[in-house]
Amino acid sequence: MNKHYLPIFLFCALAYQSSTAEEVAKAIIVKGKVYAITSDKKEIPLSANQAIDEGAIIKTAEKSFVKLLFIDKSQMNLGPSSEMAVTTFPKDKAGIITLLQGQIRSKVSKDYLDNKQKDQSKLFIQTKTAAMGVRGTDFQVTYNNENKLTSLVTFEGRVAMAKLESEKFANSQSSLEKIVSSEKSVMVTQGEYSGVGKGHERTSLPVKISPVQLSTLVKNDTFESSRGNNTADSKTESARSMLPPGVSSKEFSSTASIEQNLAKVVSTESIKEIIKEEKGVNTITIKPPAEGSFDSKTGAFAPPAGGYVDIKTGLYISPDPKTSTFDANTGVYIVDAKSGGVNPTTGEYMPPRIEGKETVLTPDGKIILASEPVRAPASTATGTKPSTTEKAPILAPPPQVIIFGVQPAAPKEAPILINDTRAPAAVINPCDTNPTLCSTTTKYENTAPTIKVNDFSRVKFIFTNGD
Amino acid sequence: MLSSRLLLLSLFLLTSFRVLGADNDSLLQRALLSYKQGAYQETVNILKNINSETLNPTKYYWQGICFNKLQMFDDAKTAFKNALALKYSAIDLYYEYGQTLYALNELQEATHYFKRSYDAHYKEGPSLYYMAHIAQTLEEYTKAYDTYLMLIKGGYSEGGLDQIATFQVAEVLLEKLNTKEAPARYVEKYVLPMLKKALAINEQSSVATDIRTRIRELEDKYDLDPLRMRNGRKLTQKKYLLTLGQKLTYDNNVTLATDLPTNKSTEDDSYISETRVEGEYRFVVAKRVVIKPYMNFSLIRYENRENQQVYQNDSLTYAPQLKTALEHKLFSSPASLLLDLQYNKTLRDREKRHERIFFGRSTTLSLGEKFLYGFGLDATVKFKIKNYTSYTPLNNSETKTLSYSQLFPHLNDNLFLLIVNYDQTVVEDSLQNTNSYLFRADYIVPGFVTDKYTLTTGFGLTLLDTLAQSALRGTEKTLNPSVKLSHESSKNLTFSILYDYTKNISLDSDNYSYTKSSLAFDLEYSF
């Protein structure tokens, strides 16, 4: 009798083993409310050290966060109010992560990078509007479901990015590799930003973000937020910009070198050492000019460099080259204080206050008063969600903030919050070349009409010059 | 014992000094690395740890620069003040501090430091500009004027500085306006020429856009725009019109061109060549009256030289005209009272001898009104009286015309033109008297397919009441659809293709009913 049970037992064990999905990651830090969504759409709370299977969907609530450690030693942090799927994560091929909403910060392990195919992607991230092939180590991706904008900031290494033409997710590594290697793809390197939305023809050309924001954002890999902490705006409420109106920012920026001044007080050798070392670190080559560029033939578009990235909405707050100070040290423009700033601890973009009151940036690019106070993320109390869609009262007209990413790169109407600065070589003001962008005029307004109509009827009427 | 203690103490001090020196060096190295990466807050924090008599001036100066880049101007001011107190002498210190004070609205003090920057030959042009701009802001107009002039004469043109300085000189001059008795004259004599001088420096710059806007504003405000009439109507830049045209038409059923408002067909076809020249020149009097003498010559030749009925239509026409318009306002919008006098003389080959001889002449006086009402584009109402003298007295006539035309915009750039016309013709031979009613609509599409093409489609309906002949002919109807496609080959040259169809319906169908089609190619050159 016992002899019959053994094969049955072995069969059941094997069957059980083959039916369980493979574990590909572990949740090593869980903060707040984090869930794993099963195939039958049940939300199971996730706790620390819990295994994550291939195909799992992870979801975080407000003010929550999870750090995942994958089998290849890569780390991936999922930010608050976010959702991602571990679409596939095979041992011998690049993994595919689908970001459904929110933000992820990923640090791909160096071992993973050491394979022989250095130009191939080690990991793929896809959203509804973009595909990214990771060829570097540290980067952050945001996808906002309201404005369908995907934005990428690379902190170290390189990430290839391309627009996903249809909103259908790709299934295989080969199709994703093809997309991120296409002609319209871009390579986003250290300190750079690129973005793409539903109405855009292609991803924007990578530009350097504000180095001030970059230096704090790189350290904030747990998505700490400072909202509601009454952190006062540290910038001076100055009456004016450093630049007089209408002047060339580059011409008026100081170009004296710190190194020359240091050479007076320290040995030149030690400064040379630093410059040599710094050259090795700072490998960013700026391809589009700092003022931004637009190629009407290819549709390639770069916003002005030096802007802030709003991690929650994915929007890029661009400096205005006409009025912003140019920083000769970093080669980017400095966003005017009146357009907001960044929190010195978290690197979050802080929109400008209105009459001293805190404001929020909505996914469609508007700045409105924060209707309710936001609790700090460390608090486990259920704070009320800051409303970004209800119409909060505005006490004064909000300041003009130039934002890329809300509308397509070549809009037909003239939204207030868009920046499509043309390349300096073209020296074109968008309002001059595309009147429908900024105003509507008719050809015959207040001018003598010059229509000629020849009527070939029996009684001949010839109207010339408006007669 | 004492000497060994002294030795130990010295060794200790030396070692400490070396350690301290090494610490500052590494701090400076870290600070420089952070600075080059744009991590200015981090740079400031690192520099705070440095405290050395030799390094403190540099530290404060460097902190000031970082605070400026972080737009923390209060902190920048403190740092620069400390550097200055320690007599730090970086070439750009005064300029950077000047910018900080400018941002903090401490303008008088800012001027002092920009002056020092200028004297130190650092950013001389921008330093002068700051000084002039601050003086202008503080309403010290004489000082501002002198400083801007110093900048312009100094030849500082980088970044368009000369252009913007010249622009500001005009603005400063404008500030003195309220002290002048004749402001419009002052603006015309001093301010506008200065603005135009600034514009001429670089007409493509973004500042040029602002300058143009300012010129327009001042011309409007002080009524100085030579092209703007007193009622607000803006005339075109070009004062004259001179065009040469050559048209070749194929007509499949040539109609007799008589001096009566009725036509008979020849039932024969022909190519028709037409050469024309027209010109006019515009005079403006007191910004109220526009006078335009106009001249038109037209030479027509029918290539069918076998059918006399056809080639007898060969003609030469002279048509000088004097057009006048009194600009005024109607319905709160610019309007024109029109008074035109036209003379027309036609020579035809009426004797079929291949020689154009006198056929008829006419004088037409018209009075009309062009105005804007409701639809936003011009409407014109006209009353005309035309006296016609024929080569045969029986055909002499007088025609009174009442016409109305209206332009409507459609889909932003397209136009719809509606014409309604009534003619009453009284002929010496009263049997030929007629009343005619014309209804015509044309749809014009500028930028058809591309910017260079214009498509015009039209349809006309004419009803001719033959009066004394109505028992025989009834009220004749003429239907006339047409389509024209024009191409602007260059700024001066236009090529057009036009197709025209005419159907005339009469009770006396044998003599007066006909259909005809014509296809024409026209080339026109405008000077």
PDB file of C-alpha atoms in Angstrom, chain B residues 84-275:
ATOM      1  CA  LEU B  84      35.195  93.692   2.378  1.00  0.00           C
ATOM      2  CA  ALA B  85      35.867  94.370   6.030  1.00  0.00           C
ATOM      3  CA  LEU B  86      38.857  92.011   5.790  1.00  0.00           C
ATOM      4  CA  LYS B  87      39.965  93.980   2.695  1.00  0.00           C
ATOM      5  CA  TYR B  88      39.523  91.086   0.297  1.00  0.00           C
ATOM      6  CA  SER B  89      40.438  92.049  -3.231  1.00  0.00           C
ATOM      7  CA  ALA B  90      38.852  89.728  -5.806  1.00  0.00           C
ATOM      8  CA  ILE B  91      38.309  91.423  -9.138  1.00  0.00           C
ATOM      9  CA  ASP B  92      34.607  90.599  -9.212  1.00  0.00           C
ATOM     10  CA  LEU B  93      33.832  91.260  -5.554  1.00  0.00           C
ATOM     11  CA  TYR B  94      32.411  94.730  -6.128  1.00  0.00           C
ATOM     12  CA  TYR B  95      30.301  93.557  -9.034  1.00  0.00           C
ATOM     13  CA  GLU B  96      28.888  90.572  -7.154  1.00  0.00           C
ATOM     14  CA  TYR B  97      28.160  92.717  -4.119  1.00  0.00           C
ATOM     15  CA  GLY B  98      26.579  95.350  -6.313  1.00  0.00           C
ATOM     16  CA  GLN B  99      24.238  92.712  -7.722  1.00  0.00           C
ATOM     17  CA  THR B 100      23.329  91.555  -4.223  1.00  0.00           C
ATOM     18  CA  LEU B 101      22.510  95.096  -3.129  1.00  0.00           C
ATOM     19  CA  TYR B 102      20.540  95.655  -6.335  1.00  0.00           C
ATOM     20  CA  ALA B 103      18.462  92.555  -5.656  1.00  0.00           C
ATOM     21  CA  LEU B 104      17.873  93.812  -2.094  1.00  0.00           C
ATOM     22  CA  ASN B 105      16.741  97.152  -3.480  1.00  0.00           C
ATOM     23  CA  GLU B 106      19.593  99.024  -1.775  1.00  0.00           C
ATOM     24  CA  LEU B 107      20.140 100.968  -4.906  1.00  0.00           C
ATOM     25  CA  GLN B 108      22.323 103.864  -3.808  1.00  0.00           C
ATOM     26  CA  GLU B 109      24.826 101.558  -2.222  1.00  0.00           C
ATOM     27  CA  ALA B 110      24.652  99.238  -5.221  1.00  0.00           C
ATOM     28  CA  THR B 111      25.614 102.148  -7.471  1.00  0.00           C
ATOM     29  CA  HIS B 112      28.662 102.814  -5.322  1.00  0.00           C
ATOM     30  CA  TYR B 113      29.917  99.253  -5.810  1.00  0.00           C
ATOM     31  CA  PHE B 114      29.162  99.128  -9.522  1.00  0.00           C
ATOM     32  CA  LYS B 115      31.223 102.303  -9.828  1.00  0.00           C
ATOM     33  CA  ARG B 116      34.085 100.559  -8.085  1.00  0.00           C
ATOM     34  CA  SER B 117      33.660  97.573 -10.383  1.00  0.00           C
ATOM     35  CA  TYR B 118      33.783  99.865 -13.399  1.00  0.00           C
ATOM     36  CA  ASP B 119      36.882 101.626 -12.077  1.00  0.00           C
ATOM     37  CA  ALA B 120      38.494  98.225 -11.586  1.00  0.00           C
ATOM     38  CA  HIS B 121      37.743  97.484 -15.270  1.00  0.00           C
ATOM     39  CA  TYR B 122      35.622  94.483 -14.477  1.00  0.00           C
ATOM     40  CA  LYS B 123      32.410  94.088 -16.516  1.00  0.00           C
ATOM     41  CA  GLU B 124      32.606  97.745 -17.457  1.00  0.00           C
ATOM     42  CA  GLY B 125      29.609  97.703 -19.768  1.00  0.00           C
ATOM     43  CA  PRO B 126      27.233  95.892 -17.398  1.00  0.00           C
ATOM     44  CA  SER B 127      28.509  97.976 -14.456  1.00  0.00           C
ATOM     45  CA  LEU B 128      27.741 101.197 -16.322  1.00  0.00           C
ATOM     46  CA  TYR B 129      24.369  99.810 -17.299  1.00  0.00           C
ATOM     47  CA  TYR B 130      23.497  99.027 -13.700  1.00  0.00           C
ATOM     48  CA  MET B 131      24.500 102.556 -12.661  1.00  0.00           C
ATOM     49  CA  ALA B 132      22.427 104.141 -15.401  1.00  0.00           C
ATOM     50  CA  HIS B 133      19.458 101.870 -14.769  1.00  0.00           C
ATOM     51  CA  ILE B 134      19.523 102.592 -11.035  1.00  0.00           C
ATOM     52  CA  ALA B 135      19.680 106.340 -11.671  1.00  0.00           C
ATOM     53  CA  GLN B 136      16.691 105.956 -13.985  1.00  0.00           C
ATOM     54  CA  THR B 137      14.794 104.005 -11.345  1.00  0.00           C
ATOM     55  CA  LEU B 138      15.580 106.694  -8.770  1.00  0.00           C
ATOM     56  CA  GLU B 139      14.361 109.326 -11.257  1.00  0.00           C
ATOM     57  CA  GLU B 140      17.799 110.926 -11.514  1.00  0.00           C
ATOM     58  CA  TYR B 141      17.245 111.353 -15.224  1.00  0.00           C
ATOM     59  CA  THR B 142      20.189 113.586 -16.035  1.00  0.00           C
ATOM     60  CA  LYS B 143      22.576 111.181 -14.384  1.00  0.00           C
ATOM     61  CA  ALA B 144      20.898 108.235 -16.126  1.00  0.00           C
ATOM     62  CA  TYR B 145      21.111 109.967 -19.491  1.00  0.00           C
ATOM     63  CA  ASP B 146      24.809 110.794 -19.054  1.00  0.00           C
ATOM     64  CA  THR B 147      25.673 107.271 -17.931  1.00  0.00           C
ATOM     65  CA  TYR B 148      23.811 105.608 -20.797  1.00  0.00           C
ATOM     66  CA  LEU B 149      25.609 107.896 -23.233  1.00  0.00           C
ATOM     67  CA  MET B 150      28.909 107.000 -21.630  1.00  0.00           C
ATOM     68  CA  LEU B 151      28.058 103.345 -22.167  1.00  0.00           C
ATOM     69  CA  ILE B 152      27.089 103.879 -25.792  1.00  0.00           C
ATOM     70  CA  LYS B 153      30.133 105.996 -26.578  1.00  0.00           C
ATOM     71  CA  GLY B 154      32.353 103.464 -24.819  1.00  0.00           C
ATOM     72  CA  GLY B 155      31.463 100.950 -27.535  1.00  0.00           C
ATOM     73  CA  TYR B 156      30.139  98.274 -25.173  1.00  0.00           C
ATOM     74  CA  SER B 157      28.051  96.197 -27.508  1.00  0.00           C
ATOM     75  CA  GLU B 158      28.291  92.656 -26.111  1.00  0.00           C
ATOM     76  CA  GLY B 159      24.949  91.029 -25.529  1.00  0.00           C
ATOM     77  CA  GLY B 160      23.179  93.902 -27.270  1.00  0.00           C
ATOM     78  CA  LEU B 161      24.077  96.333 -24.517  1.00  0.00           C
ATOM     79  CA  ASP B 162      24.323  99.257 -26.921  1.00  0.00           C
ATOM     80  CA  GLN B 163      20.853  98.572 -28.267  1.00  0.00           C
ATOM     81  CA  ILE B 164      19.171  98.345 -24.918  1.00  0.00           C
ATOM     82  CA  ALA B 165      21.070 101.400 -23.661  1.00  0.00           C
ATOM     83  CA  THR B 166      19.904 103.433 -26.662  1.00  0.00           C
ATOM     84  CA  PHE B 167      16.377 102.212 -25.999  1.00  0.00           C
ATOM     85  CA  GLN B 168      16.627 103.399 -22.411  1.00  0.00           C
ATOM     86  CA  VAL B 169      17.964 106.790 -23.503  1.00  0.00           C
ATOM     87  CA  ALA B 170      14.702 107.232 -25.405  1.00  0.00           C
ATOM     88  CA  GLU B 171      12.779 106.256 -22.292  1.00  0.00           C
ATOM     89  CA  VAL B 172      14.724 108.746 -20.207  1.00  0.00           C
ATOM     90  CA  LEU B 173      13.981 111.463 -22.752  1.00  0.00           C
ATOM     91  CA  LEU B 174      10.324 110.529 -22.506  1.00  0.00           C
ATOM     92  CA  GLU B 175      10.425 111.074 -18.763  1.00  0.00           C
ATOM     93  CA  LYS B 176      11.171 114.727 -19.389  1.00  0.00           C
ATOM     94  CA  LEU B 177       8.001 115.012 -21.446  1.00  0.00           C
ATOM     95  CA  ASN B 178       5.832 116.614 -18.808  1.00  0.00           C
ATOM     96  CA  THR B 179       8.162 119.620 -18.791  1.00  0.00           C
ATOM     97  CA  LYS B 180       7.587 120.241 -22.498  1.00  0.00           C
ATOM     98  CA  GLU B 181       4.958 122.489 -23.979  1.00  0.00           C
ATOM     99  CA  ALA B 182       4.410 120.555 -27.182  1.00  0.00           C
ATOM    100  CA  PRO B 183       4.771 116.923 -26.160  1.00  0.00           C
ATOM    101  CA  ALA B 184       3.850 115.440 -29.536  1.00  0.00           C
ATOM    102  CA  ARG B 185       6.483 117.510 -31.299  1.00  0.00           C
ATOM    103  CA  TYR B 186       9.040 116.631 -28.668  1.00  0.00           C
ATOM    104  CA  VAL B 187       8.316 112.938 -29.034  1.00  0.00           C
ATOM    105  CA  GLU B 188       8.482 113.196 -32.799  1.00  0.00           C
ATOM    106  CA  LYS B 189      11.736 115.139 -32.785  1.00  0.00           C
ATOM    107  CA  TYR B 190      13.694 113.405 -30.036  1.00  0.00           C
ATOM    108  CA  VAL B 191      12.136 110.249 -28.689  1.00  0.00           C
ATOM    109  CA  LEU B 192      11.007 108.449 -31.815  1.00  0.00           C
ATOM    110  CA  PRO B 193      14.280 109.013 -33.695  1.00  0.00           C
ATOM    111  CA  MET B 194      16.176 107.587 -30.702  1.00  0.00           C
ATOM    112  CA  LEU B 195      13.911 104.533 -30.636  1.00  0.00           C
ATOM    113  CA  LYS B 196      14.391 104.039 -34.359  1.00  0.00           C
ATOM    114  CA  LYS B 197      18.133 104.335 -33.889  1.00  0.00           C
ATOM    115  CA  ALA B 198      17.971 101.608 -31.228  1.00  0.00           C
ATOM    116  CA  LEU B 199      15.897  99.434 -33.542  1.00  0.00           C
ATOM    117  CA  ALA B 200      18.368  99.827 -36.387  1.00  0.00           C
ATOM    118  CA  ILE B 201      21.207  98.360 -34.255  1.00  0.00           C
ATOM    119  CA  ASN B 202      19.690  94.883 -34.435  1.00  0.00           C
ATOM    120  CA  GLU B 203      16.232  94.404 -35.909  1.00  0.00           C
ATOM    121  CA  GLN B 204      16.151  90.690 -35.126  1.00  0.00           C
ATOM    122  CA  SER B 205      16.785  90.777 -31.389  1.00  0.00           C
ATOM    123  CA  SER B 206      14.135  90.192 -28.747  1.00  0.00           C
ATOM    124  CA  VAL B 207      14.679  93.790 -27.573  1.00  0.00           C
ATOM    125  CA  ALA B 208      13.766  94.932 -31.103  1.00  0.00           C
ATOM    126  CA  THR B 209      10.279  93.502 -30.537  1.00  0.00           C
ATOM    127  CA  ASP B 210       9.905  95.646 -27.412  1.00  0.00           C
ATOM    128  CA  ILE B 211      11.214  98.689 -29.253  1.00  0.00           C
ATOM    129  CA  ARG B 212       8.732  98.237 -32.104  1.00  0.00           C
ATOM    130  CA  THR B 213       5.891  97.913 -29.632  1.00  0.00           C
ATOM    131  CA  ARG B 214       7.000 101.086 -27.884  1.00  0.00           C
ATOM    132  CA  ILE B 215       7.225 102.988 -31.184  1.00  0.00           C
ATOM    133  CA  ARG B 216       3.702 101.909 -32.069  1.00  0.00           C
ATOM    134  CA  GLU B 217       2.398 102.910 -28.642  1.00  0.00           C
ATOM    135  CA  LEU B 218       3.927 106.389 -28.860  1.00  0.00           C
ATOM    136  CA  GLU B 219       2.800 106.930 -32.448  1.00  0.00           C
ATOM    137  CA  ASP B 220      -0.723 105.993 -31.463  1.00  0.00           C
ATOM    138  CA  LYS B 221      -0.722 108.043 -28.288  1.00  0.00           C
ATOM    139  CA  TYR B 222       0.615 111.206 -29.897  1.00  0.00           C
ATOM    140  CA  ASP B 223      -1.004 110.632 -33.259  1.00  0.00           C
ATOM    141  CA  LEU B 224       2.321 110.435 -34.996  1.00  0.00           C
ATOM    142  CA  ASP B 225       1.871 107.320 -37.070  1.00  0.00           C
ATOM    143  CA  PRO B 226       1.990 108.545 -40.682  1.00  0.00           C
ATOM    144  CA  LEU B 227      -0.051 105.549 -41.747  1.00  0.00           C
ATOM    145  CA  ARG B 228      -2.752 105.896 -39.119  1.00  0.00           C
ATOM    146  CA  MET B 229      -5.648 108.119 -40.098  1.00  0.00           C
ATOM    147  CA  ARG B 230      -7.479 110.231 -37.578  1.00  0.00           C
ATOM    148  CA  ASN B 231     -10.327 107.774 -37.428  1.00  0.00           C
ATOM    149  CA  GLY B 232      -7.933 104.950 -36.547  1.00  0.00           C
ATOM    150  CA  ARG B 233      -7.797 103.244 -39.933  1.00  0.00           C
ATOM    151  CA  LYS B 234      -4.318 102.038 -40.734  1.00  0.00           C
ATOM    152  CA  LEU B 235      -3.158 102.412 -44.313  1.00  0.00           C
ATOM    153  CA  THR B 236      -0.811  99.983 -45.990  1.00  0.00           C
ATOM    154  CA  GLN B 237       2.867 100.797 -46.044  1.00  0.00           C
ATOM    155  CA  LYS B 238       3.005 100.865 -49.819  1.00  0.00           C
ATOM    156  CA  LYS B 239       1.800 104.154 -51.308  1.00  0.00           C
ATOM    157  CA  TYR B 240       1.648 103.129 -54.918  1.00  0.00           C
ATOM    158  CA  LEU B 241       0.361 100.363 -57.145  1.00  0.00           C
ATOM    159  CA  LEU B 242       1.874  99.430 -60.494  1.00  0.00           C
ATOM    160  CA  THR B 243       1.045  96.152 -62.140  1.00  0.00           C
ATOM    161  CA  LEU B 244       1.556  94.533 -65.525  1.00  0.00           C
ATOM    162  CA  GLY B 245      -0.697  91.699 -66.508  1.00  0.00           C
ATOM    163  CA  GLN B 246      -0.960  89.284 -69.387  1.00  0.00           C
ATOM    164  CA  LYS B 247      -3.893  86.969 -69.730  1.00  0.00           C
ATOM    165  CA  LEU B 248      -4.599  84.275 -72.272  1.00  0.00           C
ATOM    166  CA  THR B 249      -8.171  82.979 -72.394  1.00  0.00           C
ATOM    167  CA  TYR B 250      -9.890  80.307 -74.382  1.00  0.00           C
ATOM    168  CA  ASP B 251     -13.564  81.132 -74.869  1.00  0.00           C
ATOM    169  CA  ASN B 252     -15.701  78.507 -76.521  1.00  0.00           C
ATOM    170  CA  ASN B 253     -18.533  80.887 -77.390  1.00  0.00           C
ATOM    171  CA  VAL B 254     -17.498  84.477 -77.818  1.00  0.00           C
ATOM    172  CA  THR B 255     -20.259  86.972 -77.012  1.00  0.00           C
ATOM    173  CA  LEU B 256     -20.586  90.279 -78.749  1.00  0.00           C
ATOM    174  CA  ALA B 257     -19.294  93.046 -76.514  1.00  0.00           C
ATOM    175  CA  THR B 258     -21.794  95.816 -77.088  1.00  0.00           C
ATOM    176  CA  ASP B 259     -22.378  99.029 -75.253  1.00  0.00           C
ATOM    177  CA  LEU B 260     -25.699  97.750 -73.988  1.00  0.00           C
ATOM    178  CA  PRO B 261     -26.184  95.564 -70.972  1.00  0.00           C
ATOM    179  CA  THR B 262     -27.208  92.660 -73.194  1.00  0.00           C
ATOM    180  CA  ASN B 263     -25.109  90.152 -75.046  1.00  0.00           C
ATOM    181  CA  LYS B 264     -25.512  87.910 -77.994  1.00  0.00           C
ATOM    182  CA  SER B 265     -23.325  84.916 -78.652  1.00  0.00           C
ATOM    183  CA  THR B 266     -21.405  84.322 -81.831  1.00  0.00           C
ATOM    184  CA  GLU B 267     -21.350  80.580 -81.385  1.00  0.00           C
ATOM    185  CA  ASP B 268     -17.731  80.650 -82.309  1.00  0.00           C
ATOM    186  CA  ASP B 269     -14.675  80.153 -80.171  1.00  0.00           C
ATOM    187  CA  SER B 270     -11.458  82.052 -79.907  1.00  0.00           C
ATOM    188  CA  TYR B 271      -8.301  82.585 -77.917  1.00  0.00           C
ATOM    189  CA  ILE B 272      -8.224  86.002 -76.397  1.00  0.00           C
ATOM    190  CA  SER B 273      -5.083  87.829 -75.396  1.00  0.00           C
ATOM    191  CA  GLU B 274      -5.322  90.671 -72.923  1.00  0.00           C
ATOM    192  CA  THR B 275      -2.458  92.918 -71.875  1.00  0.00           C
TER     193      THR B 275
END
